[in-house]
Coordinates of C-alpha atoms in Angstrom, one line a residue:
X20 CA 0.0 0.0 0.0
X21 CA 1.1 3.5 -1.2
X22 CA 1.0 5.9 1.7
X23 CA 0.6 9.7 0.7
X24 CA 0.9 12.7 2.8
X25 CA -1.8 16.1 3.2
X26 CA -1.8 18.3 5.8
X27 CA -4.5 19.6 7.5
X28 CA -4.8 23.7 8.7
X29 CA -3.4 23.1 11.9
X30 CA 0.0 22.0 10.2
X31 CA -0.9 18.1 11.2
X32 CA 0.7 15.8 8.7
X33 CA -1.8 13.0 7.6
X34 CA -0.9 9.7 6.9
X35 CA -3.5 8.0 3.9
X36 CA -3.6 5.1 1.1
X37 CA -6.1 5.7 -1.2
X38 CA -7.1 3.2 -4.7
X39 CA -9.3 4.7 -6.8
X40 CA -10.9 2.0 -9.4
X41 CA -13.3 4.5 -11.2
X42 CA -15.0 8.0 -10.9
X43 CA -18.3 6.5 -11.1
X44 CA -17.8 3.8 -8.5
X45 CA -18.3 4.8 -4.6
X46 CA -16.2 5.8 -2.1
X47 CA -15.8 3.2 1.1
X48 CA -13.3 4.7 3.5
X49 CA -11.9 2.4 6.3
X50 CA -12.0 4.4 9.7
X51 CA -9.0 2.5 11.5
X52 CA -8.4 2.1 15.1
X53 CA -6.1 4.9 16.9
X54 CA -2.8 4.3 16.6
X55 CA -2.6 1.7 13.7
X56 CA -0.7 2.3 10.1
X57 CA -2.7 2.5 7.1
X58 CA -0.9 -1.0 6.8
X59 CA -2.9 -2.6 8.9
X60 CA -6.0 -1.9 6.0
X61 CA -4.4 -3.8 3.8
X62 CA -7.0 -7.0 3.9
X63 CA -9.6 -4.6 3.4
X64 CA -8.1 -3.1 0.4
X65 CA -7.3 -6.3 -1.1
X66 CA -10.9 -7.1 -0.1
X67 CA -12.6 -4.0 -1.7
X68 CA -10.6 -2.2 -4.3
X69 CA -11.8 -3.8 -7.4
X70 CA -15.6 -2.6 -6.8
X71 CA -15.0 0.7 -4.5
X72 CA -12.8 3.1 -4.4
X73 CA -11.1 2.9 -0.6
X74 CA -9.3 5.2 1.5
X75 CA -8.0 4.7 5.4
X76 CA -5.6 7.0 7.0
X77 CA -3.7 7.1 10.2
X78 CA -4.9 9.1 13.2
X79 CA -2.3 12.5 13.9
X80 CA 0.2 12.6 15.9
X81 CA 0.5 9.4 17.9
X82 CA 2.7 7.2 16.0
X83 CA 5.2 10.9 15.3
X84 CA 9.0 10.5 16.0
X85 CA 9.5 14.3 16.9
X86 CA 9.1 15.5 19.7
X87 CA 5.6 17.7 19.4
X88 CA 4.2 20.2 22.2
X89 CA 0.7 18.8 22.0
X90 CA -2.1 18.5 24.3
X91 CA -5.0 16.3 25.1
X92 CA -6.9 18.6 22.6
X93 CA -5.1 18.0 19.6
X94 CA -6.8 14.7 20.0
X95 CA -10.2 15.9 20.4
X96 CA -12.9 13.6 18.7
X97 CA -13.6 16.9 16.7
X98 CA -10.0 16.6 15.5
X99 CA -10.6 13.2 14.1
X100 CA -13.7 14.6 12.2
X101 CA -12.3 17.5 10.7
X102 CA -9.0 15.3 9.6
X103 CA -11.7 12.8 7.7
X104 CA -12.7 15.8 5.8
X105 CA -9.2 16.8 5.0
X106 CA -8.7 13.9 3.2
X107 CA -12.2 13.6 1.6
X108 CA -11.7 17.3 0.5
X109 CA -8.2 16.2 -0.7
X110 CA -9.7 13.5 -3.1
X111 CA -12.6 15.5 -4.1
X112 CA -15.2 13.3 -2.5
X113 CA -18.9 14.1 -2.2
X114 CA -20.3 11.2 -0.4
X115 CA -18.8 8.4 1.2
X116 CA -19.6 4.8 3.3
X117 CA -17.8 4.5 6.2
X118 CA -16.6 1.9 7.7
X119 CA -15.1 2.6 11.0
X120 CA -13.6 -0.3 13.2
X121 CA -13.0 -0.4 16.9
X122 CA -12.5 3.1 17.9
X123 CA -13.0 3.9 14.2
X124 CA -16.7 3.2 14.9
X125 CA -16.7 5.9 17.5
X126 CA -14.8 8.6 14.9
X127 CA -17.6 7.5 12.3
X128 CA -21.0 8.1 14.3
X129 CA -18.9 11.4 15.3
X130 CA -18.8 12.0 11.6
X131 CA -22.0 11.1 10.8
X132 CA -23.9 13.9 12.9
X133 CA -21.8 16.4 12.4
X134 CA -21.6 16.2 7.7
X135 CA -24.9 14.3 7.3
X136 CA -24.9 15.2 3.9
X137 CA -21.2 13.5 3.1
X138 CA -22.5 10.2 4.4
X139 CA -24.2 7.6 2.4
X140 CA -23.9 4.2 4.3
X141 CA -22.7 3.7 7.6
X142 CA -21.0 0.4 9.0
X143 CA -19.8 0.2 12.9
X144 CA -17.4 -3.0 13.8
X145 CA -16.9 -4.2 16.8
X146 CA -17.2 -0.6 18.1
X147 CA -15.6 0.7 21.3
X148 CA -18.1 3.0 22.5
X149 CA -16.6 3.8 26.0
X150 CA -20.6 3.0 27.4
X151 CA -18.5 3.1 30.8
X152 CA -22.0 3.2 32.8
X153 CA -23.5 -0.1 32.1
X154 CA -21.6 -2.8 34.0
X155 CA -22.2 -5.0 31.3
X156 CA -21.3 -3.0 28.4
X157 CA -17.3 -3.0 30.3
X158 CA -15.0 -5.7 29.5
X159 CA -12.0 -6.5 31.2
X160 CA -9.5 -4.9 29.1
X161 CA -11.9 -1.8 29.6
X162 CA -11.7 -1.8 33.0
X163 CA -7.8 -2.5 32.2
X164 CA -7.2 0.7 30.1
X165 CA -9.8 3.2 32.1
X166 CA -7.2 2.6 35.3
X167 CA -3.7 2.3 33.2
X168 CA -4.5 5.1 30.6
X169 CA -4.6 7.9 33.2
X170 CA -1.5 7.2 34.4
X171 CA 0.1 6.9 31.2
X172 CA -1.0 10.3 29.3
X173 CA 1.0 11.8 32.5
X174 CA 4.4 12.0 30.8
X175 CA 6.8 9.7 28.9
X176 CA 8.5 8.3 32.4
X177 CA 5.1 7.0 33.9
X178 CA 4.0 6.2 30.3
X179 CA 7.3 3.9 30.8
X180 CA 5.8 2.6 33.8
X181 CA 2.7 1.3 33.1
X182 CA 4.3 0.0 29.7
X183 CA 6.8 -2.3 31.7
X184 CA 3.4 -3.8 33.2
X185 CA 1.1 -4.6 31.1
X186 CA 0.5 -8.4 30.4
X187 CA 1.6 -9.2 26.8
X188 CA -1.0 -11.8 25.5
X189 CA -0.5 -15.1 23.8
X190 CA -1.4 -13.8 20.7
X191 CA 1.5 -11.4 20.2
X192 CA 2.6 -12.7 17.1
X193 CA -0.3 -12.0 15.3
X194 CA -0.7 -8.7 17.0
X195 CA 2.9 -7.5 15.3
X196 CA 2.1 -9.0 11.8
X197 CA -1.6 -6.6 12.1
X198 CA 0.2 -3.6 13.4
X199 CA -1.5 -3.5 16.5
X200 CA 1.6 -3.3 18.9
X201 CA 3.5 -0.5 17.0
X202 CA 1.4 2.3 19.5
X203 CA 3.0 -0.3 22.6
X204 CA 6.6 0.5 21.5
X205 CA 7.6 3.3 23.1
X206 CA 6.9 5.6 25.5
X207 CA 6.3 8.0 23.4
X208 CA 3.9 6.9 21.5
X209 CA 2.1 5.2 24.1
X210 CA 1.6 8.5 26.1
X211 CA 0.0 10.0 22.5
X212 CA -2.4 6.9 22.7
X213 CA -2.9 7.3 25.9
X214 CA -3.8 10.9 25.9
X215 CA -5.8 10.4 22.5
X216 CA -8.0 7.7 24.6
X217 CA -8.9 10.5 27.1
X218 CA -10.0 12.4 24.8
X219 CA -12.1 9.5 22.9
X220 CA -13.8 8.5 26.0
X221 CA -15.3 11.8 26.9
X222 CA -17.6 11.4 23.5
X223 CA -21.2 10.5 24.3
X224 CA -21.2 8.0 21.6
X225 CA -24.7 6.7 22.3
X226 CA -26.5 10.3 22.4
X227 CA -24.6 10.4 18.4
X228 CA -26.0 7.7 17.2
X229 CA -29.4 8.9 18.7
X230 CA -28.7 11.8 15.9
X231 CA -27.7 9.6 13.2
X232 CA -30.6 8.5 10.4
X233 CA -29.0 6.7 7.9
X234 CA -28.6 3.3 7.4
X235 CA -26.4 1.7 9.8
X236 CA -24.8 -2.1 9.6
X237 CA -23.4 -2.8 13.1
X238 CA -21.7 -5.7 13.4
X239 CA -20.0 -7.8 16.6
X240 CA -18.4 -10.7 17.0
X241 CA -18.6 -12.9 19.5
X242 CA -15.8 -13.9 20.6
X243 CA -14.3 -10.1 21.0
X244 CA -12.5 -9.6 24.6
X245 CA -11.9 -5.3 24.0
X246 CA -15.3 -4.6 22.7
X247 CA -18.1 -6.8 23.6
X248 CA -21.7 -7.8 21.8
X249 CA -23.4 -5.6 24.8
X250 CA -22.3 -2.4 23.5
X251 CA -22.7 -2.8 20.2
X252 CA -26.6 -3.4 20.7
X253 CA -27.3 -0.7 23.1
X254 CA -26.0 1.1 19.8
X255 CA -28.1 -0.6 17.8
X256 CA -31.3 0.3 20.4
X257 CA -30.2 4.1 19.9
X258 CA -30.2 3.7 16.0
X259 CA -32.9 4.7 14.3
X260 CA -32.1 2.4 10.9
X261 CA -29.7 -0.3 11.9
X262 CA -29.3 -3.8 10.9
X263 CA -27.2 -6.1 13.2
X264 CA -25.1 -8.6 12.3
X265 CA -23.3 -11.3 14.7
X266 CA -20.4 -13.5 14.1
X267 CA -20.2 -15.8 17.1
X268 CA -17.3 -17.4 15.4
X269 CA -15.0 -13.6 15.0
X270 CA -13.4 -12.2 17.5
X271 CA -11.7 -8.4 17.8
X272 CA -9.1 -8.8 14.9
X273 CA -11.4 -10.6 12.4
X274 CA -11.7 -7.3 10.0
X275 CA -7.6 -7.3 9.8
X276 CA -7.0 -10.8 8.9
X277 CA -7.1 -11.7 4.8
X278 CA -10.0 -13.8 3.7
X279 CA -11.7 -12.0 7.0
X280 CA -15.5 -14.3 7.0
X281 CA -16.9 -10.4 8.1
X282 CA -15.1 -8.7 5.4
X283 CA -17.0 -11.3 3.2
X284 CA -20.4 -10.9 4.9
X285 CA -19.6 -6.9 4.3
X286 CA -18.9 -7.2 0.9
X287 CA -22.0 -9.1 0.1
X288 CA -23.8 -6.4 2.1
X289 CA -22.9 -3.1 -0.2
X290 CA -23.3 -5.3 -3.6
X291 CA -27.0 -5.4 -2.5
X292 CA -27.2 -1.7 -2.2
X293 CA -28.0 0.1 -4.6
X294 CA -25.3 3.2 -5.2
X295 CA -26.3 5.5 -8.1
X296 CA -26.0 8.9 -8.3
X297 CA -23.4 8.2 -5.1
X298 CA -19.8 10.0 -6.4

């Protein structure tokens, strides 16, 4: 995957991959989870580019080698938003599906109610939606993070700290062949991520999608230990056109892996939808 570079008012540089297959085709952009490469999409652009054209990018700042003044507010859920439409106003795009994953699903319904007009589909995957207030909405590596993350966004030495402690899990392998441990590797970054979660966590996510009235496909899987089933149906009750969709089999990596069984399901899902007049 190609990765390209904009940057966004603020002087942010953006990290994006972008394959376009055809003007007249629509636009399906991959809302990642904080802290991964635009790498990590490359199953779903292997999965996707021949019918779409697809877009991901990688959220500011965190993964940055220099050493940047910024605060918690650089990493304002507003920040993510405006970013997407840095990059859709980059590639002159008029309406999109989003597909946002994890956290991405959090960034998307952000999106949604704020450019209704720029959306035409919406897909949530096994969303974290921070629903901190319902016991059983809160899995263990919630409770995990909401104690650590504090602690961490503090400053690089106590970001340290908590790094040294955290269980690594038997699936570590995997983990560095998807990406997902490159926000683990340093203090540095990890205090970015950390930070960035603060900010993510202070979105009311299920007054958003109380807003939202498109279509939305939310789908869970089953055997996710970050972001349970739970959550993503009290979503679902605040949705006012969802469709839900359960993999019992999946669990939180399934939309990373190739030949993902929900990137299937997904694809058969838009080629059922009809898309004209969508640019």
């Amino acid at each position: 995957m190609r990765v390209n570079k904009v940057n966004t008012d603020s002087g942010v540089e953006l990290h994006f991959s972008v394959e376009k297959c055809g003007i007249e085709r629509p636009w399906l952009v991959f809302v990642l989870p904080f802290g991964l490469e635009v790498s990590s999409a490359a199953a779903f652009f292997t999965a996707f580019q021949g019918q779409f054209n697809v877009l991901t990018w990688q959220c500011r700042l965190i993964l940055s080698d220099e050493e940047l003044k910024q605060g918690q507010d650089s990493f304002s859920i507003s920040q993510h938003v405006n970013d997407l439409n840095v990059l859709l106003n980059d590639q002159g795009v008029e309406r999109v599906i989003l597909v946002g994953y994890c956290s991405g699903a959090g960034v998307s319904l952000a999106y949604a109610a704020a450019h209704k007009d720029m959306i035409s589909q919406l897909v949530l995957i096994n969303g974290d939606y921070v629903i901190l207030d319902e016991a059983d909405c809160v899995t263990q590596h919630g409770k995990d993070v909401d104690s650590l993350f504090p602690l961490a966004a503090m400053d690089q030495k106590k970001s340290a700290f908590v790094l040294d402690r955290i269980n690594q899990s038997d699936d570590d392998g995997e983990r560095a062949r998807l990406g997902l441990n490159k926000p683990f590797s340093s203090p540095l970054y990890f205090q970015r991520y950390a930070m960035n979660y603060l900010s993510y966590k202070e979105a009311n996510f299920k007054e958003l999608a109380k807003s939202i009235e498109h279509p939305v496909l939310v789908i869970a899987s089953g055997m996710d230990k970050q972001a349970n089933v739970t959550s993503s149906k009290r979503i679902v009750e605040c949705l006012q056109n969802a469709e839900f969709y359960l993999d019992a089999n999946a669990d939180h990596y399934e939309p990373l892996r190739e030949g993902s069984h929900i990137l299937a399901y997904l694809y058969d899902y838009l080629s059922r939808i009809n898309y004209d007049g969508i640019g």
